[in-house]
Amino acid sequence: MDIALKVFPSLVEGTKMTLEVFFLTLLLSLPLGLILGLLLKTKIKWLSYLLNGLVWMIRGTPLLLQMIFVFYGFPLLGMVIENRLAAVLLAFVINYSAYFAEIFRGGIQAIPKGQYEAAQVLGLTKLETLKKVIIPQVFKVVYPSVGNEVITLVKDTSLVYALGLSELMKAGRIAMQREVSIIPLIDVAIIYLVLTGVMTLILKYGEKKINYYQ
């Protein structure tokens, strides 16, 4: 118990970094994923091949590898990112945008063609059709899948320690080595369980709201 209380302040500091990476990634990757998901449906062949190839490559390689490539590989290409947090966020946003893009593309494909035809009959432009008819329905379809990715993102933030950032996992590992005890890792597990539990409750609340307004 004494060790748990002793290491708690450092774990709280680490949790702040974890939450920062989580919220910034979510804030940036969701809209980018939606835009990319729409572009994946383009009828321009060369653009379709390019975007689908990029998404396949990003989803087919580990996030950890992408982080290392951004921080250590980009400088070899003449693009230096000195800020480690910026490198982490870039890798996370690229990775999750690709996953969200596939989810949104699936949601778009699930919308019946009749919805587009009905919007056309009503005189809506393509942009108005997307904004007022298609996208609201897509969000209802993809909500569970997006929710799963959000929970995964909470846990994936533990990877940022690889670039030396003092997030929750790194704080727990340092505390474990310093105290020569497994208790700090148990504290870390509890904090992650609390974070994922809170996000699960928020997502379930959102799902109820969506179902209520259907």
C-alpha positions in Angstrom: 0.0 0.0 0.0 2.8 2.4 0.9 4.5 1.7 -2.5 1.2 2.3 -4.4 0.8 5.7 -2.7 4.4 6.6 -3.2 4.4 6.0 -7.0 0.9 7.4 -7.6 2.0 11.0 -8.4 4.4 9.9 -11.1 1.7 7.6 -12.6 -0.7 10.6 -12.6 1.9 12.6 -14.6 2.3 9.8 -17.0 -1.5 9.5 -17.4 -1.6 13.2 -18.5 0.6 12.4 -21.5 -1.4 9.3 -22.2 -4.6 11.3 -22.3 -3.0 14.1 -24.4 -2.0 11.6 -27.1 -5.4 9.9 -26.9 -7.5 13.0 -27.3 -5.3 14.7 -29.9 -5.2 11.6 -32.0 -9.0 11.1 -31.9 -9.6 14.8 -32.6 -7.4 14.7 -35.8 -7.9 11.2 -37.1 -11.7 11.0 -37.0 -12.3 13.8 -39.5 -9.3 12.8 -41.6 -10.6 9.2 -41.6 -14.0 10.4 -42.8 -12.5 12.5 -45.6 -10.2 9.6 -46.6 -13.1 7.2 -46.5 -15.1 9.3 -48.9 -12.0 9.7 -51.2 -11.6 5.9 -51.3 -14.9 5.8 -53.2 -13.5 8.0 -56.0 -14.0 6.9 -59.6 -10.6 8.4 -60.5 -8.6 5.1 -61.0 -5.1 6.4 -60.3 -6.2 8.2 -57.1 -8.2 5.2 -56.0 -5.2 2.9 -56.5 -2.9 5.3 -54.6 -5.2 5.8 -51.6 -6.1 2.2 -51.3 -2.4 1.3 -51.5 -1.5 3.7 -48.8 -4.3 2.5 -46.5 -3.2 -1.1 -47.1 0.4 -0.3 -46.3 -0.5 1.6 -43.1 -2.9 -1.0 -41.8 -0.5 -3.8 -42.7 2.5 -2.5 -40.7 2.8 -2.1 -36.9 2.1 1.3 -35.3 5.4 1.0 -33.4 7.3 0.6 -36.7 5.5 3.7 -38.1 6.4 5.7 -35.0 10.1 4.8 -35.3 10.0 5.4 -39.1 8.5 8.9 -38.6 11.1 9.9 -35.9 14.2 8.2 -37.2 13.4 7.6 -40.9 12.0 10.9 -41.9 15.3 12.8 -41.2 17.0 10.5 -43.8 14.4 11.8 -46.3 15.2 15.4 -45.3 12.2 15.8 -43.0 13.4 16.3 -39.4 10.8 16.2 -36.6 12.7 17.2 -33.5 9.7 17.2 -31.2 9.0 13.6 -30.0 5.4 14.3 -29.2 4.8 15.7 -32.7 6.4 12.6 -34.2 4.2 10.3 -32.0 1.0 12.3 -33.0 1.9 12.2 -36.7 2.3 8.4 -36.6 -0.8 7.9 -34.5 -3.0 10.1 -36.7 -1.8 8.5 -39.9 -2.4 5.0 -38.5 -5.8 5.7 -37.0 -6.9 7.8 -40.0 -6.3 4.7 -42.2 -8.4 2.4 -39.9 -11.2 4.9 -39.6 -11.2 5.4 -43.4 -11.8 1.7 -43.9 -14.6 1.8 -41.3 -16.2 4.8 -42.9 -15.9 3.3 -46.4 -17.8 0.3 -45.2 -20.4 2.5 -43.7 -20.8 4.4 -46.9 -21.2 1.2 -48.9 -23.9 0.1 -46.5 -26.2 3.0 -47.4 -28.8 1.9 -50.0 -28.6 3.6 -53.4 -32.2 4.6 -52.9 -31.0 7.2 -50.4 -28.9 9.0 -53.1 -31.8 8.8 -55.6 -34.3 10.2 -53.1 -31.9 13.1 -52.3 -31.6 13.8 -56.0 -35.4 13.8 -56.4 -35.5 16.4 -53.6 -33.1 18.6 -55.5 -30.2 18.3 -53.1 -26.7 18.8 -54.4 -24.0 16.1 -54.0 -22.5 18.1 -51.0 -25.9 18.5 -49.4 -26.7 14.9 -49.9 -23.5 13.9 -48.1 -24.0 16.4 -45.3 -27.7 15.9 -44.6 -28.5 12.4 -45.7 -25.5 10.1 -46.1 -23.0 11.1 -43.3 -25.6 11.1 -40.5 -26.6 7.5 -41.5 -23.0 6.5 -41.9 -22.2 7.5 -38.3 -25.0 5.4 -37.0 -23.8 2.4 -39.0 -20.1 2.7 -38.0 -20.5 3.8 -34.4 -19.8 0.3 -32.9 -16.7 -0.2 -35.0 -15.4 3.3 -34.3 -16.0 2.6 -30.6 -13.8 -0.5 -30.7 -11.0 1.6 -32.3 -11.4 4.2 -29.6 -10.9 1.6 -26.9 -7.9 0.2 -28.8 -6.4 3.7 -29.0 -6.5 4.0 -25.2 -4.2 0.9 -25.0 -2.1 1.8 -28.0 -0.9 5.0 -26.2 1.4 2.7 -24.2 3.6 2.5 -27.3 4.8 6.1 -27.1 7.3 5.1 -24.5 9.4 3.8 -27.4 10.2 7.4 -28.3 11.1 8.3 -24.8 7.9 10.1 -23.8 7.0 9.9 -20.1 3.5 8.4 -20.4 1.8 6.0 -18.1 3.6 2.8 -19.1 7.0 4.3 -18.9 6.2 5.9 -15.5 5.1 2.5 -14.3 8.2 0.7 -15.5 10.5 3.3 -14.0 8.6 3.0 -10.7 8.8 -0.8 -10.7 12.6 -0.7 -11.3 13.1 1.9 -8.6 10.9 0.2 -6.0 11.9 -3.3 -7.0 8.2 -4.2 -6.8 5.4 -5.3 -9.2 2.9 -3.0 -7.5 3.5 -0.1 -9.8 2.6 -2.3 -12.8 -0.6 -3.4 -11.0 -1.4 0.3 -10.5 -0.8 0.9 -14.2 -3.2 -1.9 -15.1 -5.8 -0.4 -12.8 -5.5 3.0 -14.4 -5.8 1.5 -17.9 -8.9 -0.4 -16.8 -10.4 2.8 -15.4 -9.7 4.7 -18.6 -11.1 2.0 -20.9 -14.1 1.5 -18.5 -14.9 5.3 -18.6 -14.6 5.3 -22.4 -16.9 2.2 -22.6 -19.6 3.9 -20.5 -19.3 7.1 -22.6 -19.6 5.1 -25.9 -22.6 3.1 -24.5 -24.3 6.4 -23.6 -23.7 7.7 -27.1 -25.1 4.5 -28.6 -28.3 4.9 -26.5 -28.6 8.5 -27.7 -28.2 7.4 -31.4 -30.7 4.6 -31.0 -33.2 7.0 -29.3 -33.2 9.4 -32.2 -33.5 6.7 -34.9 
